[in-house]
mmCIF file of C-alpha atoms in Angstrom:
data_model
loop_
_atom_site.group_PDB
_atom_site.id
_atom_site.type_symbol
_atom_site.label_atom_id
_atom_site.label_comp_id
_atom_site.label_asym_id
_atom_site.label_seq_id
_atom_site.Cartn_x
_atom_site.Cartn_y
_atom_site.Cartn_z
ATOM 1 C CA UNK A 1 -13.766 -12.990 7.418
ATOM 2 C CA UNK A 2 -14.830 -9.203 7.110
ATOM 3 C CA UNK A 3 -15.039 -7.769 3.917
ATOM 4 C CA UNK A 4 -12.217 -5.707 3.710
ATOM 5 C CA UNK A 5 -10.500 -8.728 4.137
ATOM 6 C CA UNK A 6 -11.815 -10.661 1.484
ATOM 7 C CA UNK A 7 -11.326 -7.791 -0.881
ATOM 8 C CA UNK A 8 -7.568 -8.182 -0.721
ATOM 9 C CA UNK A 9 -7.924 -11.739 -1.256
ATOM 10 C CA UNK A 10 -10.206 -11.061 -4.213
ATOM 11 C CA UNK A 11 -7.132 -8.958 -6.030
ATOM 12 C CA UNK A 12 -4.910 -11.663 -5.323
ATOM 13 C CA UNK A 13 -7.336 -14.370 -6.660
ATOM 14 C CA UNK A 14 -7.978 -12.132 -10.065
ATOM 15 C CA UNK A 15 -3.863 -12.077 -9.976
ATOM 16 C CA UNK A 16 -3.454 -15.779 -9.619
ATOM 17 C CA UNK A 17 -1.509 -15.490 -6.537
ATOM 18 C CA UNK A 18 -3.758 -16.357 -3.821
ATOM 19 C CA UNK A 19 -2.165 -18.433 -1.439
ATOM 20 C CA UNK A 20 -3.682 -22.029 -1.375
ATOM 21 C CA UNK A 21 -4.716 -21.817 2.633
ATOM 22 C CA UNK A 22 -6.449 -18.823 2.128
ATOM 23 C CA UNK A 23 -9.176 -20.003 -0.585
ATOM 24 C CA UNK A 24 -11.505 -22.133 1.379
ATOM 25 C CA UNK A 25 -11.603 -19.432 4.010
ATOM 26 C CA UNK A 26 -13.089 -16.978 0.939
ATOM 27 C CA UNK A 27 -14.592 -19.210 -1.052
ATOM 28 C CA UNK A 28 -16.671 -19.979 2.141
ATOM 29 C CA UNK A 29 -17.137 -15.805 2.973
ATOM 30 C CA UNK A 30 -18.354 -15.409 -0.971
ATOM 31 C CA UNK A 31 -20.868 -18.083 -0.610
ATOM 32 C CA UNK A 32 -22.536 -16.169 2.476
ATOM 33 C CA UNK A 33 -21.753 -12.747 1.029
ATOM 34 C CA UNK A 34 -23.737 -11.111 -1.978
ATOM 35 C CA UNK A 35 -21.917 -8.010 -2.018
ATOM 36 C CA UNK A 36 -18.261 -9.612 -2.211
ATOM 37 C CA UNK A 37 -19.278 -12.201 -4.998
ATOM 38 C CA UNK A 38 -20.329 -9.367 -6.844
ATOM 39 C CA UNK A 39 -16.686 -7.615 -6.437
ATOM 40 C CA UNK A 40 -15.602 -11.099 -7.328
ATOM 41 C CA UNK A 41 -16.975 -11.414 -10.539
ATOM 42 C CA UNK A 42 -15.551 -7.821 -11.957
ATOM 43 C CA UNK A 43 -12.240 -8.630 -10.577
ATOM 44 C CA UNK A 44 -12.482 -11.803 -12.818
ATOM 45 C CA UNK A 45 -13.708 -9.763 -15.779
ATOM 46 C CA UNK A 46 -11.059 -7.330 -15.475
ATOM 47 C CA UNK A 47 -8.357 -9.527 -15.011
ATOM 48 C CA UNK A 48 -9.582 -11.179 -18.021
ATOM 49 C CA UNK A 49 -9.788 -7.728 -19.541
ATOM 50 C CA UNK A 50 -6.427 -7.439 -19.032
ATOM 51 C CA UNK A 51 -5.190 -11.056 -20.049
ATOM 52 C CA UNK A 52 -6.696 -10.460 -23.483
ATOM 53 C CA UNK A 53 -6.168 -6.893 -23.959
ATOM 54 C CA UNK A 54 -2.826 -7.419 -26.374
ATOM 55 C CA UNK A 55 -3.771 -8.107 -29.377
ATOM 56 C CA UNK A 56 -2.770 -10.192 -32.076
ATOM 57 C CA UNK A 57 1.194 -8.927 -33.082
ATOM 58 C CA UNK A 58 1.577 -8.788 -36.603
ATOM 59 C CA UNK A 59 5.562 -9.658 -35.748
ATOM 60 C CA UNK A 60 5.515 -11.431 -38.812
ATOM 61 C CA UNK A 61 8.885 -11.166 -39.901
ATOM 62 C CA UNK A 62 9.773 -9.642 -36.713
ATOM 63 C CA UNK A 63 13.069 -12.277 -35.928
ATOM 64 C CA UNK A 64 14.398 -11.875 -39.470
ATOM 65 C CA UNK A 65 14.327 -8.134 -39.140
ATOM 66 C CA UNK A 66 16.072 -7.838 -35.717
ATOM 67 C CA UNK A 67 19.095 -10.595 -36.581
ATOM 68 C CA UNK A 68 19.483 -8.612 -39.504
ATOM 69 C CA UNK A 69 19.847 -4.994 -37.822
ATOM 70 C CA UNK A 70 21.563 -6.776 -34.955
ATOM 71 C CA UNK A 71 24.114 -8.122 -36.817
ATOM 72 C CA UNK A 72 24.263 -5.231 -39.709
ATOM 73 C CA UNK A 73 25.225 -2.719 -36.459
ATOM 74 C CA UNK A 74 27.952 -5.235 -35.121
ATOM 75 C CA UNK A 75 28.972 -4.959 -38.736
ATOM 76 C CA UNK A 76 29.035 -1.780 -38.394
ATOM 77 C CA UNK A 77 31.268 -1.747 -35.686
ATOM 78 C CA UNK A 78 33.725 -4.366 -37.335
ATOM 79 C CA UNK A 79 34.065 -2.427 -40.349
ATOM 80 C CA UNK A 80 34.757 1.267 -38.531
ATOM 81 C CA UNK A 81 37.758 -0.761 -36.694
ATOM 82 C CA UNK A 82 39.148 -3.421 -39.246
ATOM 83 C CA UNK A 83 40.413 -1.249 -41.970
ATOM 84 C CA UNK A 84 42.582 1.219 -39.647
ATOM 85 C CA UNK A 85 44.043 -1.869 -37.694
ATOM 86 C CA UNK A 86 47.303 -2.334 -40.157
ATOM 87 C CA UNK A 87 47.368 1.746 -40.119
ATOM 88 C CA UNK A 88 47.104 1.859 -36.284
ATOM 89 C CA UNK A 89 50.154 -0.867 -36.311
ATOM 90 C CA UNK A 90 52.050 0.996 -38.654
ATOM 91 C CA UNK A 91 51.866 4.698 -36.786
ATOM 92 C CA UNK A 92 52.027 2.632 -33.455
ATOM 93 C CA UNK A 93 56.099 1.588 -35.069
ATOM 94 C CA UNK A 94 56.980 4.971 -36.198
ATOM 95 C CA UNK A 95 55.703 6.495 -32.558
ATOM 96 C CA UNK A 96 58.382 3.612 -31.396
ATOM 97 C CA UNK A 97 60.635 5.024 -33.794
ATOM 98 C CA UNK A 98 60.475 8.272 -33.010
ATOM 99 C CA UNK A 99 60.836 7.787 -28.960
ATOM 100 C CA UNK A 100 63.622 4.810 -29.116
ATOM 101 C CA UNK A 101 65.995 6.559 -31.927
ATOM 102 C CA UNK A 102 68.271 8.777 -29.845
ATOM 103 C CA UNK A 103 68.798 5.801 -27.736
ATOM 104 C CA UNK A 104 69.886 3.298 -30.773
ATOM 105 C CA UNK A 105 70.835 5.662 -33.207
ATOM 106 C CA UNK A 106 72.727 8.455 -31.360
ATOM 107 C CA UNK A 107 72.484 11.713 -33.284
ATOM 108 C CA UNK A 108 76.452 11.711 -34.873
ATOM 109 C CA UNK A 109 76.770 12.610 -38.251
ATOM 110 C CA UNK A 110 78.125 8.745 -38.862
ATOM 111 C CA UNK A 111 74.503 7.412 -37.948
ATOM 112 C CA UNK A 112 71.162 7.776 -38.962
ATOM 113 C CA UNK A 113 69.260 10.990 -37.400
ATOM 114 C CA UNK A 114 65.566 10.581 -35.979
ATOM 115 C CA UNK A 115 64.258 12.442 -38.697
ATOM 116 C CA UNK A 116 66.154 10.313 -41.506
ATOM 117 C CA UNK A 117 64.602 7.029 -39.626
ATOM 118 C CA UNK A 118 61.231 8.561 -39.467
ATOM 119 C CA UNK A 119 61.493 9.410 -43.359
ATOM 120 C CA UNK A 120 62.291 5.775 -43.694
ATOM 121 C CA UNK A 121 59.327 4.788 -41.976
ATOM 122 C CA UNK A 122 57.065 7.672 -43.752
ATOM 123 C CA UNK A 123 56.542 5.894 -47.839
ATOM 124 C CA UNK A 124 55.545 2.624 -45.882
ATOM 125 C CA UNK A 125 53.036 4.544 -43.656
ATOM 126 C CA UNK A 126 51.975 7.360 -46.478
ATOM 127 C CA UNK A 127 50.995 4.344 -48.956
ATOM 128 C CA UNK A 128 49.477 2.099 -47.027
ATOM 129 C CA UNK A 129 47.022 5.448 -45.850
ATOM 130 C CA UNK A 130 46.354 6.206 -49.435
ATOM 131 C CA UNK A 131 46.653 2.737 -50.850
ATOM 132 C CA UNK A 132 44.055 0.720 -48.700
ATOM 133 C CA UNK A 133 41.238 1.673 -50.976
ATOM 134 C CA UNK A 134 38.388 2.835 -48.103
ATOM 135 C CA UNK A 135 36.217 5.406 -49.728
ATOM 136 C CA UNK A 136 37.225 9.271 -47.699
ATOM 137 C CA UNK A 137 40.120 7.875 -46.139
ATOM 138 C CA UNK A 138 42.491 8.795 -48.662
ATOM 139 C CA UNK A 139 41.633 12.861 -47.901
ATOM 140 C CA UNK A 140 41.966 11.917 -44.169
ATOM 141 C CA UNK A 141 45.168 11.206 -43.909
ATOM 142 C CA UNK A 142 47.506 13.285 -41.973
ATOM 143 C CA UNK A 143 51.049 12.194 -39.693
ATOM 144 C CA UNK A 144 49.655 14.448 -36.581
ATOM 145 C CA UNK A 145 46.789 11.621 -36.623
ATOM 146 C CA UNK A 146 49.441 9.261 -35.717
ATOM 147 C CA UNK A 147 51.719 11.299 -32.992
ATOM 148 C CA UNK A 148 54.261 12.592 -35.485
ATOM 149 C CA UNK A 149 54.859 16.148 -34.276
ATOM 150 C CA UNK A 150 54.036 18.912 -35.964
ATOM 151 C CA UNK A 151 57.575 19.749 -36.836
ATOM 152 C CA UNK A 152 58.481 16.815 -37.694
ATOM 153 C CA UNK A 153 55.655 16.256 -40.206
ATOM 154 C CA UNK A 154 56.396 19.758 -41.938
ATOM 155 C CA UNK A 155 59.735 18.205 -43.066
ATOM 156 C CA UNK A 156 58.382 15.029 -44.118
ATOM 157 C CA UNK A 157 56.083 17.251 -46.374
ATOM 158 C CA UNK A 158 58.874 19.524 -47.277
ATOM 159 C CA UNK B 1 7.290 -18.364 -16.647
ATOM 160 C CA UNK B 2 8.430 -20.715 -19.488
ATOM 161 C CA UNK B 3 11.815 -19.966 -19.837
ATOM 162 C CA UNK B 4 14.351 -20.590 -22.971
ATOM 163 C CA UNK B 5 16.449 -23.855 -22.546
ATOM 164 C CA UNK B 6 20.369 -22.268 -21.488
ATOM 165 C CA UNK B 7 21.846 -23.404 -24.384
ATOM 166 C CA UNK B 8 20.322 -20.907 -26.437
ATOM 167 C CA UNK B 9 20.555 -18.341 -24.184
ATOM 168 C CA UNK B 10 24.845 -19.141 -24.055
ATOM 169 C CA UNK B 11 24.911 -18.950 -27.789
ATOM 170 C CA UNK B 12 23.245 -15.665 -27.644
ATOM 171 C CA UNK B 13 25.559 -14.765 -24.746
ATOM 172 C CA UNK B 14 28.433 -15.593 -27.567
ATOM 173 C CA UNK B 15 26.832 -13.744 -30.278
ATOM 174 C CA UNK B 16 25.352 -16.269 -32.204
ATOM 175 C CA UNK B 17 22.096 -14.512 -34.689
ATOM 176 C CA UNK B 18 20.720 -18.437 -34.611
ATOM 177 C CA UNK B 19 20.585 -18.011 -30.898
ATOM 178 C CA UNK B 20 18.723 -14.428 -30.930
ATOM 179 C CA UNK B 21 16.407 -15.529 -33.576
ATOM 180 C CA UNK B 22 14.919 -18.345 -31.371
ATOM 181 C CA UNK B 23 15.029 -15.578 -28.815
ATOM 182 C CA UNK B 24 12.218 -13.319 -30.294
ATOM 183 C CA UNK B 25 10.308 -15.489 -31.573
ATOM 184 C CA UNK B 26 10.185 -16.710 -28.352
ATOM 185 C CA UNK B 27 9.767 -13.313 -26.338
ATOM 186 C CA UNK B 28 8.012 -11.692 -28.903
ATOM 187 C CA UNK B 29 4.282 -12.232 -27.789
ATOM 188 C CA UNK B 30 5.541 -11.265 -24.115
ATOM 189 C CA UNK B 31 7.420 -7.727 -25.245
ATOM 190 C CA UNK B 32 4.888 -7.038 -27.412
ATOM 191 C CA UNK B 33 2.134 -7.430 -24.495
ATOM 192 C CA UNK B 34 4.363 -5.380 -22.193
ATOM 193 C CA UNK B 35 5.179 -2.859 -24.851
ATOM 194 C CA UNK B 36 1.185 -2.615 -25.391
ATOM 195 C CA UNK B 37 0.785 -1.805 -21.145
ATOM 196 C CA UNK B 38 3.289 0.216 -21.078
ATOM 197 C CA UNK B 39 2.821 2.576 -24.003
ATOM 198 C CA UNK B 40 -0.558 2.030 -24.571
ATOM 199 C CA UNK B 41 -0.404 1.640 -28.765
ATOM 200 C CA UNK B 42 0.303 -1.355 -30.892
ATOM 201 C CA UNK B 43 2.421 0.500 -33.530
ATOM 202 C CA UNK B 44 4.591 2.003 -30.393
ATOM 203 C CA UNK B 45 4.897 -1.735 -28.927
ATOM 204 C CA UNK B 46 6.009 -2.619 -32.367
ATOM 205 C CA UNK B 47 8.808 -0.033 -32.689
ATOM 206 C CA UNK B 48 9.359 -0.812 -29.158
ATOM 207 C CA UNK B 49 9.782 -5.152 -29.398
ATOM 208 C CA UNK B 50 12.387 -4.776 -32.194
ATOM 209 C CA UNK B 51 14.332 -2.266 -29.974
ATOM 210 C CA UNK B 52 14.392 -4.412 -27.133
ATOM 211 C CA UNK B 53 15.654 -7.141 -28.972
ATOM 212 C CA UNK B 54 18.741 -5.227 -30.458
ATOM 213 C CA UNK B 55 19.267 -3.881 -27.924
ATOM 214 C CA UNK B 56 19.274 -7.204 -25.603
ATOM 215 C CA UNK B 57 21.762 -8.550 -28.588
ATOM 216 C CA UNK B 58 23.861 -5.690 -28.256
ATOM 217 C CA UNK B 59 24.389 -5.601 -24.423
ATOM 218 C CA UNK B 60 24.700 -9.623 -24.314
ATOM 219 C CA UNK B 61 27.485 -9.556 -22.627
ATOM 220 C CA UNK B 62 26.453 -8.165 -19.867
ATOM 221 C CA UNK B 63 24.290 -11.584 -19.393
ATOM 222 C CA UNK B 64 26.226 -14.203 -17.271
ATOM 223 C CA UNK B 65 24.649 -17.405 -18.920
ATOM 224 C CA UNK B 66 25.513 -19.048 -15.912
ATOM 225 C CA UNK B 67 22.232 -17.292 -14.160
ATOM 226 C CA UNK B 68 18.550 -17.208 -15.301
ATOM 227 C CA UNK B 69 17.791 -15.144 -18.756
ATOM 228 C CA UNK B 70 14.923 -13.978 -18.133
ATOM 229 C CA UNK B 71 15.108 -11.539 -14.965
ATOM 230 C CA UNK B 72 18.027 -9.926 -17.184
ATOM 231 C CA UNK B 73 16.140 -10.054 -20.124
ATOM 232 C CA UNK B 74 13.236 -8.701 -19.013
ATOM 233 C CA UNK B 75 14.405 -5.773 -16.942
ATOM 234 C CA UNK B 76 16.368 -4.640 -19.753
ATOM 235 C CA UNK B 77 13.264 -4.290 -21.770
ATOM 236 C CA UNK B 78 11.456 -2.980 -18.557
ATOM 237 C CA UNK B 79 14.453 -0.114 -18.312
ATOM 238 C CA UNK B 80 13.912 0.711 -22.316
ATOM 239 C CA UNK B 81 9.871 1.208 -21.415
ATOM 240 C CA UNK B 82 10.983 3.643 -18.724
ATOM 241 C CA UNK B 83 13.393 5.308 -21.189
ATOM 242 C CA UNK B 84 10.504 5.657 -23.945
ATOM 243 C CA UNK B 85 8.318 6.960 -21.237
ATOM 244 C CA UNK B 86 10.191 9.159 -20.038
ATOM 245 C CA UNK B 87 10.534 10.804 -23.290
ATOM 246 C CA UNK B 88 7.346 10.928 -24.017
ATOM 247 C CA UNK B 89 6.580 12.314 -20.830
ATOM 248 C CA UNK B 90 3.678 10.508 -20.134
ATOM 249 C CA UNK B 91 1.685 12.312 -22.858
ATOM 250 C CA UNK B 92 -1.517 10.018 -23.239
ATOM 251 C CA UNK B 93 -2.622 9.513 -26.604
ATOM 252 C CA UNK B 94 -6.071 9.698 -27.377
ATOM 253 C CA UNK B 95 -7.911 7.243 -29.707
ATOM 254 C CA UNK B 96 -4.736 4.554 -29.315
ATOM 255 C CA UNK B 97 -4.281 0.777 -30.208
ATOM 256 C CA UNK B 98 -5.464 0.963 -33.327
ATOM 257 C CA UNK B 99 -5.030 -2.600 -34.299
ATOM 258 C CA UNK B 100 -5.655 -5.160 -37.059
ATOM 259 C CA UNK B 101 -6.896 -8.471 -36.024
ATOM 260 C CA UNK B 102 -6.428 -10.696 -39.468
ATOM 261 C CA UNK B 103 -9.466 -12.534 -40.116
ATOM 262 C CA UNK B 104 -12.024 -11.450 -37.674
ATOM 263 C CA UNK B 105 -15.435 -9.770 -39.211
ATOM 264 C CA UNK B 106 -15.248 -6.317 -39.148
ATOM 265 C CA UNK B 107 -18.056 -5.754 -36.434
ATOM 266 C CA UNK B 108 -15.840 -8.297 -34.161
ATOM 267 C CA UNK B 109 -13.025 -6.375 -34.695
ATOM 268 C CA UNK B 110 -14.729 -3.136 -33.726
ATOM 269 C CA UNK B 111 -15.779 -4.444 -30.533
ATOM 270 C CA UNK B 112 -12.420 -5.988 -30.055
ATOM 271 C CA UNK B 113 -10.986 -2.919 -30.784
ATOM 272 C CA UNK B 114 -13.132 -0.909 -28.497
ATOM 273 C CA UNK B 115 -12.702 -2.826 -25.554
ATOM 274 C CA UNK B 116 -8.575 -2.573 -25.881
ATOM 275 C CA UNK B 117 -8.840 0.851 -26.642
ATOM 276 C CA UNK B 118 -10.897 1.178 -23.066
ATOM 277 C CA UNK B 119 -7.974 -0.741 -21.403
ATOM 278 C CA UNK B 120 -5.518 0.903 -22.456
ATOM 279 C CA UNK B 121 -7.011 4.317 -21.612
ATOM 280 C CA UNK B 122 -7.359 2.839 -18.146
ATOM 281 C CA UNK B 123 -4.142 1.212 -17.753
ATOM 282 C CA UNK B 124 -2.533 4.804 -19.221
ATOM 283 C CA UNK B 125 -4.201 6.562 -16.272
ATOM 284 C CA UNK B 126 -2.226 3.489 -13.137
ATOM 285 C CA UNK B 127 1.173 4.701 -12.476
ATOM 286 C CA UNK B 128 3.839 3.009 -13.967
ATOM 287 C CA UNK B 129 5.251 1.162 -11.342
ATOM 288 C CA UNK B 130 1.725 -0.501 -11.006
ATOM 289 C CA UNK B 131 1.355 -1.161 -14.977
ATOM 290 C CA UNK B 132 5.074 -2.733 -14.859
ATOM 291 C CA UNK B 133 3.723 -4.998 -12.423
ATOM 292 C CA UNK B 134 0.710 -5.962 -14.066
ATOM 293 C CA UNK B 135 2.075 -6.388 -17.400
ATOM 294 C CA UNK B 136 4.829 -9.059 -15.891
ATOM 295 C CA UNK B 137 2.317 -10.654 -14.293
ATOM 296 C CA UNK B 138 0.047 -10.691 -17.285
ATOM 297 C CA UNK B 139 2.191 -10.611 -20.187
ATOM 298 C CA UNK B 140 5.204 -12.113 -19.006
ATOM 299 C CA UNK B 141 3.372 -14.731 -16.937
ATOM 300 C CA UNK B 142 5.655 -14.110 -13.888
ATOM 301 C CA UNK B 143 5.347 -15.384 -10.612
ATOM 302 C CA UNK B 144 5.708 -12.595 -8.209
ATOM 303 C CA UNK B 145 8.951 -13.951 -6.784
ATOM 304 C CA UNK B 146 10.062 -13.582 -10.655
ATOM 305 C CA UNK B 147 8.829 -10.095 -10.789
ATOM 306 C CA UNK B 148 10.576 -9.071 -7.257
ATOM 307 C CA UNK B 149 13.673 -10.614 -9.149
ATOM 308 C CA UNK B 150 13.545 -8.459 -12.254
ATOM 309 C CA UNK B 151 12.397 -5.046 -10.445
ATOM 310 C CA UNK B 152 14.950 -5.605 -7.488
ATOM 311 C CA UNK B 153 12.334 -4.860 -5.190
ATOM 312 C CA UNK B 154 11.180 -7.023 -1.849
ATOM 313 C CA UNK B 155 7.915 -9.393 -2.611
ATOM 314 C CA UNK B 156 6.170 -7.523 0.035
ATOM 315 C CA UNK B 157 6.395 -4.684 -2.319
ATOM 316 C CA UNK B 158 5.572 -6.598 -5.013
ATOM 317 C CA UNK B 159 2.471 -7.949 -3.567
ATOM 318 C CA UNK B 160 1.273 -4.341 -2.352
ATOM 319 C CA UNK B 161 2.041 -2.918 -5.859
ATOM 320 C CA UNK B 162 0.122 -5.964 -7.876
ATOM 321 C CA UNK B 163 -2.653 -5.443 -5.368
ATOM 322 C CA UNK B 164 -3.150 -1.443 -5.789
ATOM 323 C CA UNK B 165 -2.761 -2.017 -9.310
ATOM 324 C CA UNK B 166 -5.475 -4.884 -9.861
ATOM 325 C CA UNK B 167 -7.991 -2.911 -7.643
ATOM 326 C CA UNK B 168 -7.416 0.407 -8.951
ATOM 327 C CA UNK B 169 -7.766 -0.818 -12.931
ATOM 328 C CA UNK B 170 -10.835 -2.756 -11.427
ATOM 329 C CA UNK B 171 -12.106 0.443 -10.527
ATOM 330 C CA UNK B 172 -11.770 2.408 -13.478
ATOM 331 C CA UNK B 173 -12.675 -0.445 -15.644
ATOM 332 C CA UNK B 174 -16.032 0.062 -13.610
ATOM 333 C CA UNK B 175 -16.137 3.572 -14.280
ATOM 334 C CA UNK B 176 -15.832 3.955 -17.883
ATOM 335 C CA UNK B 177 -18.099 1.289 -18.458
ATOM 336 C CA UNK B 178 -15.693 -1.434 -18.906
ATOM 337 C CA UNK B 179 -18.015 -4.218 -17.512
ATOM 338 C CA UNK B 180 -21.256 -2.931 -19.225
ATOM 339 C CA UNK B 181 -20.696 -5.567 -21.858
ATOM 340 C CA UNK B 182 -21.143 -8.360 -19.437
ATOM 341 C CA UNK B 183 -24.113 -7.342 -18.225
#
């Protein structure tokens, strides 16, 4: 085995991947060879180097902390979505209302106009907005946040 | 490699906090050791283990429990070292690892300290794609068919990149008088 050869084999060895066939074939060039036992001892040393460079963690506490900011941001998450579902639902029905009316309601005098339907719909939607007691939401709430045209949410208003 | 048993790793798949509590206090010594070779300081590793378990938790269902954990697992932390590198630009930090080993004597822990700090200067001056290596290997305690797994790359690579990175931190070991203590 030449040198350059067994210096290859000496990385792997420090790595702890030397392949089994290969050992006896540089254990045998390291007994005959000053200069490559040499190498062979400082790639030990520095893989060793390496092995132990990490210190000790002070991680104490380390698994509380992440389950707690895991779960806090999932929270998090929840508690941006939750409150607005029963809103969302609500809008969602006067959206319905105000694309299906012509179709069930007709727009005779004798019948109930889009607008009167969508009025009907409005104290349900306007209280639950101001009633469901999430800090800044009550400021927030406007119809054009839940498709009710512009026009359409001046008369409500009005 | 001594992986987590698959049950825990389908509870954490489903969310369960039980599940990613056994988790780190499983992977913590590893991420820690990786976050250590790849930034180079123990307070940055620190920062850097509780973000990789967050954000392991958060992206969990990207896992399939049905395959190994820890190829996932670990290149997600991997990607997250890249991130924090990249953002730091590779700016090396002089005088780093500044750590406190609990009940050592304080002339011990000087030396300690002295001979990390002279690692991690050296490992701070391989290229990254050779300290990745080296810290799975190390850290991690990958087998380099494990490592090809979690860097998508072909063993051959693997091999070449483990082998340029052992002989190169050998090397500069040597040079700043890394070995001078065993003599």
């Amino acid at each position: 085995m030449k040198c350059n050869d067994a210096e290859r084999l000496l990385a792997d060895r420090a790595l702890g991947c030397l392949e089994e066939e290969r050992r006896p074939e540089l254990e045998n060039h390291l007994k005959a060879c000053s200069r490559c036992s040499r190498e062979a001892g400082l790639y030990l040393e520095a893989a060793r180097a390496l092995r132990s460079s990490t210190p000790e963690p002070e991680l104490s506490g380390l698994a509380a902390r992440v389950v707690a900011e895991a779960v806090s941001g999932e929270k998090g998450w929840l508690r941006l979505i939750k409150p607005r579902i029963p809103l969302l639902a609500a809008a969602a029905a006067v959206v319905l209302a105000v694309v299906t009316t012509p179709f069930f309601f007709g727009n005779d005098s004798e019948t109930m106009t889009r607008l009167e339907v969508i009025e009907a719909y409005a104290g349900d939607l306007e209280s639950m907005g101001l009633g469901n007691g999430v800090p800044g939401y009550d400021t927030e709430f406007s119809y054009e946040n839940y498709g009710v045209p512009e026009n359409v949410t001046s008369y409500l208003i009005r | 490699m001594t992986g987590i048993d698959q049950d825990s790793t389908k509870r954490f798949h489903d969310g369960d906090p039980e599940a990613l509590q056994e988790i780190v206090t499983h992977y913590q010594g590893s991420i820690f050791g990786i976050g250590v070779k790849l930034l180079g300081t123990a307070e940055d590793a620190k920062d850097y283990c509780q973000d990789v378990f967050v954000h392991a938790y958060e992206k969990r269902r990207l896992y399939d429990p049905e395959r190994p954990f820890e190829p996932w697992f670990y290149k997600l932390a991997l990607n997250l070292g890249r991130q924090r590198l990249r953002k730091r630009r590779e700016i090396p930090k002089s005088g780093s690892m500044p750590v406190q080993v609990a009940g050592e004597t304080a002339e011990r822990e000087m030396v300690e300290n002295e001979r990390r700090a002279r690692v991690g200067d050296v490992l701070r001056k391989l290229k990254p794609k050779y300290r990745e290596c080296l810290a799975l290997r190390f850290e991690a305690d990958m087998k380099l068919q494990e490592i090809a797994q979690t860097l998508g790359l072909p063993l051959g690579t693997v091999k070449t990149r483990l082998r340029r990175g052992m002989t190169t931190f050998k090397e500069l070991y040597a040079q700043g008088g890394g070995f001078d203590e065993m003599q």
